[in-house]
Every structure is written in structure tokens, then in C-alpha cells.
Short mmCIF file of N, CA, C and O and ligand atoms in Angstrom, two decimals:
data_model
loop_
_atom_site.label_atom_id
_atom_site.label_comp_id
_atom_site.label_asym_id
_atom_site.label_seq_id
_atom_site.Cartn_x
_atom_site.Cartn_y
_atom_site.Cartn_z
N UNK A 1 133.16 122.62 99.80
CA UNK A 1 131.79 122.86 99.33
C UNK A 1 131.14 121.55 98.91
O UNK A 1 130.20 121.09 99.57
N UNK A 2 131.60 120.96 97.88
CA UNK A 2 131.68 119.11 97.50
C UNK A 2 131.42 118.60 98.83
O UNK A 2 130.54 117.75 98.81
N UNK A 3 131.81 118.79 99.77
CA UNK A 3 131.94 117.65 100.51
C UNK A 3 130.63 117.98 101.81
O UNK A 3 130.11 117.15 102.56
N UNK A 4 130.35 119.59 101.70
CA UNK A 4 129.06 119.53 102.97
C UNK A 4 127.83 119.17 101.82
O UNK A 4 126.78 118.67 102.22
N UNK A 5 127.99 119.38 100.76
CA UNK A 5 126.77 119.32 100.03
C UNK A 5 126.38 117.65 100.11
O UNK A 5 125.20 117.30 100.23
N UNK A 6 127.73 116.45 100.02
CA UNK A 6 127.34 115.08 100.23
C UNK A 6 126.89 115.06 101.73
O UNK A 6 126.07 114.19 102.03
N UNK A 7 127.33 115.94 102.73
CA UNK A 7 126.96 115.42 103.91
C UNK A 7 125.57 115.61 104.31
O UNK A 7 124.98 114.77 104.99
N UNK A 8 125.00 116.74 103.88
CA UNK A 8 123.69 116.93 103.36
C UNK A 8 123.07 116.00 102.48
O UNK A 8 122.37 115.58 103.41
N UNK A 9 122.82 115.53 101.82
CA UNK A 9 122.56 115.09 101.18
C UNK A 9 122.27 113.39 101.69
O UNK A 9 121.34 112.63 101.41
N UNK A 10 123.58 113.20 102.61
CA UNK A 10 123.19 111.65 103.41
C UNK A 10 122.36 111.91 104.15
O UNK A 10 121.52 111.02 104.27
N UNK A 11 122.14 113.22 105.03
CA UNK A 11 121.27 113.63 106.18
C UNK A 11 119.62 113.41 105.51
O UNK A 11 118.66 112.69 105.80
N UNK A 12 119.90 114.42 104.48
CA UNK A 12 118.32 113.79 104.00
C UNK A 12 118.35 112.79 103.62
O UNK A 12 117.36 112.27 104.13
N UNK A 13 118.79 112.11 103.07
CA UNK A 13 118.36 110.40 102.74
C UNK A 13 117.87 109.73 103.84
O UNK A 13 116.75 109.24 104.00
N UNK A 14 119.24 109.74 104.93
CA UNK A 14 118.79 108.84 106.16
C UNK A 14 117.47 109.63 107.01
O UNK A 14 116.83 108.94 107.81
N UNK A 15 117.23 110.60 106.88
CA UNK A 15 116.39 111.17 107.72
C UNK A 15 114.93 110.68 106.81
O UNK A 15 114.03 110.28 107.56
N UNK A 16 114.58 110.65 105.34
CA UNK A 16 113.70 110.38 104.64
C UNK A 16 113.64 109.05 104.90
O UNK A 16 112.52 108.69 105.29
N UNK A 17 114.82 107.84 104.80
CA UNK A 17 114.64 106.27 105.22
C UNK A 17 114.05 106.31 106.03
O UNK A 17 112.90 105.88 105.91
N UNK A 18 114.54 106.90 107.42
CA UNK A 18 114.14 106.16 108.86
C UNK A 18 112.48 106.96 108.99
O UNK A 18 111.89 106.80 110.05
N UNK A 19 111.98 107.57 108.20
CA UNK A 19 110.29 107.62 108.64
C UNK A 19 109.35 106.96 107.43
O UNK A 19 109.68 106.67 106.29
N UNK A 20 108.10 106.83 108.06
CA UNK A 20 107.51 106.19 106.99
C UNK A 20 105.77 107.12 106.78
O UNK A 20 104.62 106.95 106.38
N UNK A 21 106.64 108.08 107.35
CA UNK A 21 105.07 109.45 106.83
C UNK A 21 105.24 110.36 105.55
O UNK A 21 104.87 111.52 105.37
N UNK A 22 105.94 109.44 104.66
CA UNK A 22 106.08 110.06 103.73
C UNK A 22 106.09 111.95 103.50
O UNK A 22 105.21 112.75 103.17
N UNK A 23 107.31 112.08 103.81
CA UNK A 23 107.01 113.83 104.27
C UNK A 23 107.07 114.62 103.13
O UNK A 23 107.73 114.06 102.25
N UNK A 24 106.59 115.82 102.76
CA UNK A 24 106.87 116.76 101.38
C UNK A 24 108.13 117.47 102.25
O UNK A 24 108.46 117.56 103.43
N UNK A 25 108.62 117.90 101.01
CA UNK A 25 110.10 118.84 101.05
C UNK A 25 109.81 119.87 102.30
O UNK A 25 110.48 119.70 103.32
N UNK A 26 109.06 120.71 102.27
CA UNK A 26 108.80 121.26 102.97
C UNK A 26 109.47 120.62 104.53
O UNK A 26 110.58 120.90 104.98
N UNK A 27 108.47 119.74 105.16
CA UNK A 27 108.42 118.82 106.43
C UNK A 27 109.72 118.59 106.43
O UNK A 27 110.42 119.04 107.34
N UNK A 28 110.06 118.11 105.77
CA UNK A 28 112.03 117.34 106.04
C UNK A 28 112.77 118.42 106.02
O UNK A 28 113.81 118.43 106.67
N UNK A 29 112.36 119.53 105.25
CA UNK A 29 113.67 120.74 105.60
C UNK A 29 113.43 120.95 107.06
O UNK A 29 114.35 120.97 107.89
N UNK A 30 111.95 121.12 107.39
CA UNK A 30 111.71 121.82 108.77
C UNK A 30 112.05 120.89 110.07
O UNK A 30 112.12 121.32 111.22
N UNK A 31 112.24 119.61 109.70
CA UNK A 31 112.59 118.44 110.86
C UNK A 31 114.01 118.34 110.71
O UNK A 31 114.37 117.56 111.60
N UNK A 32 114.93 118.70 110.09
CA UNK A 32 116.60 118.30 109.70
C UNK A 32 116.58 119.96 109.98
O UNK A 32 115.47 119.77 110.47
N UNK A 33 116.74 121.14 110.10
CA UNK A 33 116.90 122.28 109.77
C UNK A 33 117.46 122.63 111.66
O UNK A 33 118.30 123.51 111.85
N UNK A 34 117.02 122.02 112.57
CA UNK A 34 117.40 122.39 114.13
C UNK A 34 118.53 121.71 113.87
O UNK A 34 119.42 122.50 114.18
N UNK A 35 119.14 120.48 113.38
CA UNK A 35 120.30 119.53 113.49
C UNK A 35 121.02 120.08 112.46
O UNK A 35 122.16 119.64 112.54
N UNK A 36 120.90 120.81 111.56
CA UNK A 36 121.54 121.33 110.30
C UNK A 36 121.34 122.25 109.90
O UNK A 36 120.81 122.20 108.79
N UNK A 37 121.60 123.58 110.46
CA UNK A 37 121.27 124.91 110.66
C UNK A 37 121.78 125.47 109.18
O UNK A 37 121.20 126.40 108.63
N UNK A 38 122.71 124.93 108.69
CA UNK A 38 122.93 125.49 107.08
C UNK A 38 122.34 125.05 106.01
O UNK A 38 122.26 125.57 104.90
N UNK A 39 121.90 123.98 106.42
CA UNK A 39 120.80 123.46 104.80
C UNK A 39 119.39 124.24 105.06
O UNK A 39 118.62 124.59 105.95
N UNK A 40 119.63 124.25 103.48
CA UNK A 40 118.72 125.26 102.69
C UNK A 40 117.37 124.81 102.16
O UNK A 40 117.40 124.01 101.23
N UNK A 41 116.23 125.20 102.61
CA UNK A 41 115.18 124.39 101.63
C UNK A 41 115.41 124.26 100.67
O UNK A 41 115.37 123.07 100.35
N UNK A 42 115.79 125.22 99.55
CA UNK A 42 116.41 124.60 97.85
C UNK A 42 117.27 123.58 98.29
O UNK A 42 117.01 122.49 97.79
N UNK A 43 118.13 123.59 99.01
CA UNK A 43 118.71 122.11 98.83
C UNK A 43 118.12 120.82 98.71
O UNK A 43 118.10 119.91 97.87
N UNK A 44 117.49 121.12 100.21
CA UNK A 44 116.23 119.26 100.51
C UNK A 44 115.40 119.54 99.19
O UNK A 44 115.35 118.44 98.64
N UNK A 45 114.80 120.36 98.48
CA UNK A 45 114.22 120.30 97.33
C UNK A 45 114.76 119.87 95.82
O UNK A 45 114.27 119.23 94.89
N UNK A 46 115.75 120.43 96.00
CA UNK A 46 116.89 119.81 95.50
C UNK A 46 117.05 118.54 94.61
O UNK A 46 116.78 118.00 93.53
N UNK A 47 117.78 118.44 96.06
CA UNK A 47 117.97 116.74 96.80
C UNK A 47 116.92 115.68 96.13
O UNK A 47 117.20 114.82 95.29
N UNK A 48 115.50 115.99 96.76
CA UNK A 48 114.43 114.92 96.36
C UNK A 48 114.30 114.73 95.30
O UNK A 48 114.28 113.61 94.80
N UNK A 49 114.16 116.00 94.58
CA UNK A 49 113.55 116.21 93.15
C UNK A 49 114.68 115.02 92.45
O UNK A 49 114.25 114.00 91.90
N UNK A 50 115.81 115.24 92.54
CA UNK A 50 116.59 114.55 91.41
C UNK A 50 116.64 112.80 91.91
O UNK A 50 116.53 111.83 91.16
N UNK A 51 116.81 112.78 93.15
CA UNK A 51 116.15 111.68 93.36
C UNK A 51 115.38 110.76 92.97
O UNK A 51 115.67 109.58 92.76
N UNK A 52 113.80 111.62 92.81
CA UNK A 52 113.12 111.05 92.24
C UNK A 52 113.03 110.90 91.26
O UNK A 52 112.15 110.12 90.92
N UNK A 53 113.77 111.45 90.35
CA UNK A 53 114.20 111.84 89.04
C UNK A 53 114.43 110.54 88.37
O UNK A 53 113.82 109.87 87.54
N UNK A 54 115.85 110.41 89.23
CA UNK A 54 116.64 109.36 88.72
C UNK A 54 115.61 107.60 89.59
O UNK A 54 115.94 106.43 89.72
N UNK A 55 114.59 108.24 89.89
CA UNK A 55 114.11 107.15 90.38
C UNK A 55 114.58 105.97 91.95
O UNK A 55 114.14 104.90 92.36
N UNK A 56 115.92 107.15 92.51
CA UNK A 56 116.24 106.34 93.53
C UNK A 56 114.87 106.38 95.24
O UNK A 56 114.79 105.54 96.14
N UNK A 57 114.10 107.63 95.07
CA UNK A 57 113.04 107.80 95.57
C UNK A 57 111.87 107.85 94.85
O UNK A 57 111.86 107.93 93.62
N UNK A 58 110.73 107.79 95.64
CA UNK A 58 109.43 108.04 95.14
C UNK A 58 108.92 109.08 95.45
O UNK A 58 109.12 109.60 96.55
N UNK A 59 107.93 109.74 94.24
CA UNK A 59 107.51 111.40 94.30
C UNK A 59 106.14 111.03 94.31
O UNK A 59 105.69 110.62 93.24
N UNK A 60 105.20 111.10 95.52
CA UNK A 60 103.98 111.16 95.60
C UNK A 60 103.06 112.35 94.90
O UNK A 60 103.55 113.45 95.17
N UNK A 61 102.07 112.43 94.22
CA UNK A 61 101.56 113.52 94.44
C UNK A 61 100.07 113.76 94.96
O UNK A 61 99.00 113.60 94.37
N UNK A 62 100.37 114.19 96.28
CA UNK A 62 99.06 114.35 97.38
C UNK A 62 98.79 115.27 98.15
O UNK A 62 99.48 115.56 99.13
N UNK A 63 97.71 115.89 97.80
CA UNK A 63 97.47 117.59 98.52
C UNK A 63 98.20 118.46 97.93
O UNK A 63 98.43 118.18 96.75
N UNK A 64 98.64 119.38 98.30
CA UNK A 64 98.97 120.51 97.75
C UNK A 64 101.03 120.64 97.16
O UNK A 64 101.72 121.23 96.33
N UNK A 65 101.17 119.77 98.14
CA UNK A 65 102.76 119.76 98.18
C UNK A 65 103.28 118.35 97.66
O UNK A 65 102.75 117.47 98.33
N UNK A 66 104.04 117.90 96.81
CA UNK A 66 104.69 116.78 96.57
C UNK A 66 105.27 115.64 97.60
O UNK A 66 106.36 115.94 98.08
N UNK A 67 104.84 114.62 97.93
CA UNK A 67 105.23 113.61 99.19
C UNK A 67 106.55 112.67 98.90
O UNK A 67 106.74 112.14 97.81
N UNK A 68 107.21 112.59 99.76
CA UNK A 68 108.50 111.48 98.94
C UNK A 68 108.61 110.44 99.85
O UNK A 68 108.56 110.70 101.05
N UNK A 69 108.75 109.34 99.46
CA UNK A 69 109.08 107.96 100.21
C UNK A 69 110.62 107.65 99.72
O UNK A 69 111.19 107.51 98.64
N UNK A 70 110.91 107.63 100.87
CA UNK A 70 112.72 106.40 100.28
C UNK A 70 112.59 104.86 100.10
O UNK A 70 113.55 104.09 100.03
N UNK A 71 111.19 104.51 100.02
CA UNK A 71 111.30 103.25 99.75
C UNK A 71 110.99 102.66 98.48
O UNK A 71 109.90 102.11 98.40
N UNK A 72 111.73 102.66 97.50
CA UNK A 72 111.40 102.64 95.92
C UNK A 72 111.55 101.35 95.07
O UNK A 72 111.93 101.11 93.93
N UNK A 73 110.93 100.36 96.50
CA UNK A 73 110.55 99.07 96.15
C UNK A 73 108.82 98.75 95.98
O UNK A 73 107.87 99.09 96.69
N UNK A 74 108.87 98.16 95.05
CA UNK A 74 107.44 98.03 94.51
C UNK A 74 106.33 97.67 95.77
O UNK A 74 106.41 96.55 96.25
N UNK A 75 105.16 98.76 96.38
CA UNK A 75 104.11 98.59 97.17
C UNK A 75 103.27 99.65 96.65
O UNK A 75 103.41 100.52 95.80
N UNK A 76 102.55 99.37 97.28
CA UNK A 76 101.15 100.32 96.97
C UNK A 76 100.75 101.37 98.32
O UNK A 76 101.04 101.02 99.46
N UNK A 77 100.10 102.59 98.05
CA UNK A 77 100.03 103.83 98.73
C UNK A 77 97.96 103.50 99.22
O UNK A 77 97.05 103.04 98.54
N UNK A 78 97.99 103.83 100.12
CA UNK A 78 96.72 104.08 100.70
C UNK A 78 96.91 105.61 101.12
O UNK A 78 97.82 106.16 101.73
N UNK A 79 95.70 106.11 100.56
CA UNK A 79 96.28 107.49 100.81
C UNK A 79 94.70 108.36 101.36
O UNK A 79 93.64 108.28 100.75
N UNK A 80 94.92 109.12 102.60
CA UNK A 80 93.36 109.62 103.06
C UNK A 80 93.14 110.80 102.42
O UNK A 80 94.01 111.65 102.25
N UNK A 81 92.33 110.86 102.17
CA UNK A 81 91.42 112.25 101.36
C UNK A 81 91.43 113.05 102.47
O UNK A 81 91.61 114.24 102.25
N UNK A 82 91.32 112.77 103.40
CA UNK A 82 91.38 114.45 104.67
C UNK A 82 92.22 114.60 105.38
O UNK A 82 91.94 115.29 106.35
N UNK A 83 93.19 114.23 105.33
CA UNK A 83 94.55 114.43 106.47
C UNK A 83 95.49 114.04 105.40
O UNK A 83 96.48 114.77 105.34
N UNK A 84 95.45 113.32 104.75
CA UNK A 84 96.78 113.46 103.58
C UNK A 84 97.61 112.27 104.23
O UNK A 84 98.81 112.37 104.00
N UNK A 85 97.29 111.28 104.91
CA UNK A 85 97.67 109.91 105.78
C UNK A 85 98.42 109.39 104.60
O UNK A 85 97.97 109.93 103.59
N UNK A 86 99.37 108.58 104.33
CA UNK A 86 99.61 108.04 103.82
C UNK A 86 100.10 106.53 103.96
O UNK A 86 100.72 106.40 105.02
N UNK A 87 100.04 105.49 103.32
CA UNK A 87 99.88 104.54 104.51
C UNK A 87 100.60 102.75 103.44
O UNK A 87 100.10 102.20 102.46
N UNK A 88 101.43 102.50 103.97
CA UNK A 88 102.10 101.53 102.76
C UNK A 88 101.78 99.99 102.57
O UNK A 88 102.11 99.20 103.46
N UNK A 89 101.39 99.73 101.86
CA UNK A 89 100.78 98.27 101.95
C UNK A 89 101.62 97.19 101.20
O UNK A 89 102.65 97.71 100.75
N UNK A 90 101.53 96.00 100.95
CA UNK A 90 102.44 95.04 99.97
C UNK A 90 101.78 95.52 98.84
O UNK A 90 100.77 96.17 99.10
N UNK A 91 102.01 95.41 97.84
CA UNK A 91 101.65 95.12 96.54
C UNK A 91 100.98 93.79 96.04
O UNK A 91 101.68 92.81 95.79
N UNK A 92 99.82 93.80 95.91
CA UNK A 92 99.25 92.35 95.63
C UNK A 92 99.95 91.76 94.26
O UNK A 92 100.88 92.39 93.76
N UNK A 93 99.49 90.51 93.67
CA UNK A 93 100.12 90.04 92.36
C UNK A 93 98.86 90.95 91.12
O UNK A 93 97.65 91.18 91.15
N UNK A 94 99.92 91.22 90.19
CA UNK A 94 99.13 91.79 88.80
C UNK A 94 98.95 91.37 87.51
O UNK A 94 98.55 92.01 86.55
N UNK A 95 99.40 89.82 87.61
CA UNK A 95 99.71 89.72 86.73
C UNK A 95 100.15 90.51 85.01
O UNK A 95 99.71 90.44 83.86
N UNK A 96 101.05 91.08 85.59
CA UNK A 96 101.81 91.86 84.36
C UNK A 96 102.75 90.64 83.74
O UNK A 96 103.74 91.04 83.13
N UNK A 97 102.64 89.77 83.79
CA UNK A 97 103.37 88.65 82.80
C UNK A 97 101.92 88.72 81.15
O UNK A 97 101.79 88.77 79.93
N UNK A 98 101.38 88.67 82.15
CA UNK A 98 100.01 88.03 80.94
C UNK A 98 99.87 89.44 80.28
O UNK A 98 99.74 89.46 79.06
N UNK A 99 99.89 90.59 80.94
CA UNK A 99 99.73 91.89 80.15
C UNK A 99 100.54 92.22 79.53
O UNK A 99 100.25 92.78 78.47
N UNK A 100 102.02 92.04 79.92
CA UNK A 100 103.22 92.16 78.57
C UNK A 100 102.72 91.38 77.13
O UNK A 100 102.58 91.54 75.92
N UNK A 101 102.58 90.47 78.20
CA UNK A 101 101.85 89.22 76.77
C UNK A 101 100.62 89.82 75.72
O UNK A 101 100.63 89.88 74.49
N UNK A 102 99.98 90.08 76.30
CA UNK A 102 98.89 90.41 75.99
C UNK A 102 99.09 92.17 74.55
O UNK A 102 98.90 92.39 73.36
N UNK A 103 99.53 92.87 75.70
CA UNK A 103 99.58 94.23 74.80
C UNK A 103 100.78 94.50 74.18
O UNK A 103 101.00 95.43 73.40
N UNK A 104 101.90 93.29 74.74
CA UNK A 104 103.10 93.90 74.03
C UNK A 104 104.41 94.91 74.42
O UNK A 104 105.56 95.09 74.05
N UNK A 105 103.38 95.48 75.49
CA UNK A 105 103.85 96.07 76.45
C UNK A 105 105.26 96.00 77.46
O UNK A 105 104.99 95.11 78.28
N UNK A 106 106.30 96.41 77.69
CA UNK A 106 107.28 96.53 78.67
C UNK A 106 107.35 97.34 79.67
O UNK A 106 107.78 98.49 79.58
N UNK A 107 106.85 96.68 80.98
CA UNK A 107 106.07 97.28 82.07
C UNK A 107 107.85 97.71 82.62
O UNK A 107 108.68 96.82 82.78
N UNK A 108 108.13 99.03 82.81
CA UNK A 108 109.36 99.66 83.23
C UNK A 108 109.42 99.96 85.33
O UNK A 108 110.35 99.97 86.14
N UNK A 109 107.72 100.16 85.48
CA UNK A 109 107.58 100.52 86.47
C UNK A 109 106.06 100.86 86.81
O UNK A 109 105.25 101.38 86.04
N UNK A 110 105.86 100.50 87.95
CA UNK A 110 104.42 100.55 88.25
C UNK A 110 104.15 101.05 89.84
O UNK A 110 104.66 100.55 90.84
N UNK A 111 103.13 102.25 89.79
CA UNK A 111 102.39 102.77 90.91
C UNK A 111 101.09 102.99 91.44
O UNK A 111 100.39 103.83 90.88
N UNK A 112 100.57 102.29 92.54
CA UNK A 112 99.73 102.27 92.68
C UNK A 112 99.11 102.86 93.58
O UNK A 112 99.92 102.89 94.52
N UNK A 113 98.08 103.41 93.93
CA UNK A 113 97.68 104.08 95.01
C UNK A 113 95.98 104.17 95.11
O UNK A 113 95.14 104.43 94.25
N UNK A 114 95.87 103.85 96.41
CA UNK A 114 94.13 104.05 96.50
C UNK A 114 94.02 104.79 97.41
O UNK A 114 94.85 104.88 98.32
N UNK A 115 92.72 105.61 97.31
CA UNK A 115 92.45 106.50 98.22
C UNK A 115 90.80 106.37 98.57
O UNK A 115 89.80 106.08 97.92
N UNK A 116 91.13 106.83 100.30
CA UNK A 116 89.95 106.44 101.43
C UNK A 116 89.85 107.53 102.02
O UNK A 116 90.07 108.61 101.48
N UNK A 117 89.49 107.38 103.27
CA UNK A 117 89.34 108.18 104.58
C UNK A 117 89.70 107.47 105.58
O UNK A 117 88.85 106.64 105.90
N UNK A 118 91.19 107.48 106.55
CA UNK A 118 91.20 106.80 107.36
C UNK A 118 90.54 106.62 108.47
O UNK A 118 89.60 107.34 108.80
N UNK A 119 91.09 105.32 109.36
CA UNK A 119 90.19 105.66 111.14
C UNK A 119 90.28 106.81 111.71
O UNK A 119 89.39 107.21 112.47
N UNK A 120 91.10 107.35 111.51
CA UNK A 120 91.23 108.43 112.30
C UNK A 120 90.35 109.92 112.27
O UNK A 120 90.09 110.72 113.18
N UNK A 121 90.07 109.93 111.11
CA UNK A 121 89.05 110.57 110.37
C UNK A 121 88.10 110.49 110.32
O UNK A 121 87.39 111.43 110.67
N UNK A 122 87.58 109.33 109.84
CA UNK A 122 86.32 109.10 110.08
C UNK A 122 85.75 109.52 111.54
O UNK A 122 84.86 110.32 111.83
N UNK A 123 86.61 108.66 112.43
CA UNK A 123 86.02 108.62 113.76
C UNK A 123 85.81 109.91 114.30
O UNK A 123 84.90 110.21 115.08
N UNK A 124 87.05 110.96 113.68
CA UNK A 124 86.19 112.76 113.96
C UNK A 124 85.01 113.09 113.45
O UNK A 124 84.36 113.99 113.98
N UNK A 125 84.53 112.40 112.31
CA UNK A 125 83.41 113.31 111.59
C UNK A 125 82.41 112.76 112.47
O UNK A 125 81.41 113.46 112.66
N UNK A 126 82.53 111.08 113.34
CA UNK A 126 81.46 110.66 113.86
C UNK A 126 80.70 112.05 114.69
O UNK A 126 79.64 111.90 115.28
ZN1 ZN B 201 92.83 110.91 107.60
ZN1 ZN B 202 105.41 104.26 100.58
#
């Protein structure tokens, strides 16, 4: 039992690494679920949730359903208001040296996200 629950458990990881459309629980049960006919949506829900928990993933929250990235190195989210695009950029500098300084503050972790309308979108409403 221990041991399909880790094998699961690598499946979603590596299956969450190797894309970068940031998918909700939902999407990743339904894309791993033909290759892994016994995992359970509570599981991949599971799975993410504590994940993100423990902070080894990132828990978007966009549209209706929760989004997760496996990449839980510091960048910033571009995110479209009509298709739910999500889209990963570097992280510019913030100076959070001068703001520790400043407020005193111990910056633990930081997320950023802006939201647009992509090309793709737009160019439908044209
Ligand atoms: Zn869009
Ligand atoms: Zn991302």
C-alpha cells in the first residue's frame, strides 16, 4: 500500500515538473488517470495540497479551481483574465534588502503575479 501510494505520488510530481501550464488538480488527475488507472482524484488532491503546504510546490489561486506549479523557485505569474493562461516570467530585483531594513521585516517568501489579457485573447475579441 506504502509503496503504490510513493509511486503515485512520483507520477504526479514528474508529470506536474515536466509541464509548464500550470494545471489545477482536477487537469493532472484527468492527464495521469489513462497511464494510472488506480489513482484517485483525492489522491492527486491530496498529493498537491500538502505539497504546497509544506511549500515544496506552488498553489496558484486562479479561476475557479486552484493552479499548481512544481517550480517553487522565486518568479513571477502573468496570469490572463479570460482563459486562465498562465505564463512564467523571471522575477525582477525588489529590493527586499532595503525593506527588511526599512520595516524590520523578515521576508520568508514572496509571490507575485500580474494579470492581463493575453495575445491570444485579445486577438479573438478583435
Ligand atoms: Zn487568454
Ligand atoms: Zn510558474
Amino acid at each position: 500500500m506504502q509503496k503504490r501510494n510513493t509511486a503515485q505520488k512520483k507520477a504526479i510530481f514528474e508529470e506536474l515538473r515536466a509541464r509548464r501550464d500550470h494545471p489545477s488538480a482536477t487537469r493532472l488527475y484527468e492527464d495521469l488517470k489513462e497511464r494510472y488507472p488506480n489513482l484517485s482524484k483525492a489522491t492527486v488532491y491530496r498529493v498537491l495540497k500538502n505539497a504546497a503546504d509544506e511549500g515544496e510546490i506552488l498553489r496558484l489561486h486562479v479561476g475557479p479551481e486552484d493552479r499548481f506549479d512544481g517550480d517553487a523557485k522565486d518568479h513571477l505569474h502573468v496570469i490572463c483574465t479570460r482563459c486562465g493562461d498562465v505564463h512564467d516570467e523571471a522575477l525582477p530585483p525588489m529590493g527586499l534588502e532595503k525593506l527588511e531594513k526599512n520595516y524590520g521585516y523578515a521576508i520568508s517568501s514572496r509571490h507575485v503575479e500580474l494579470y492581463g489579457v493575453c495575445p491570444a485573447c485579445q486577438k479573438a475579441a478583435e
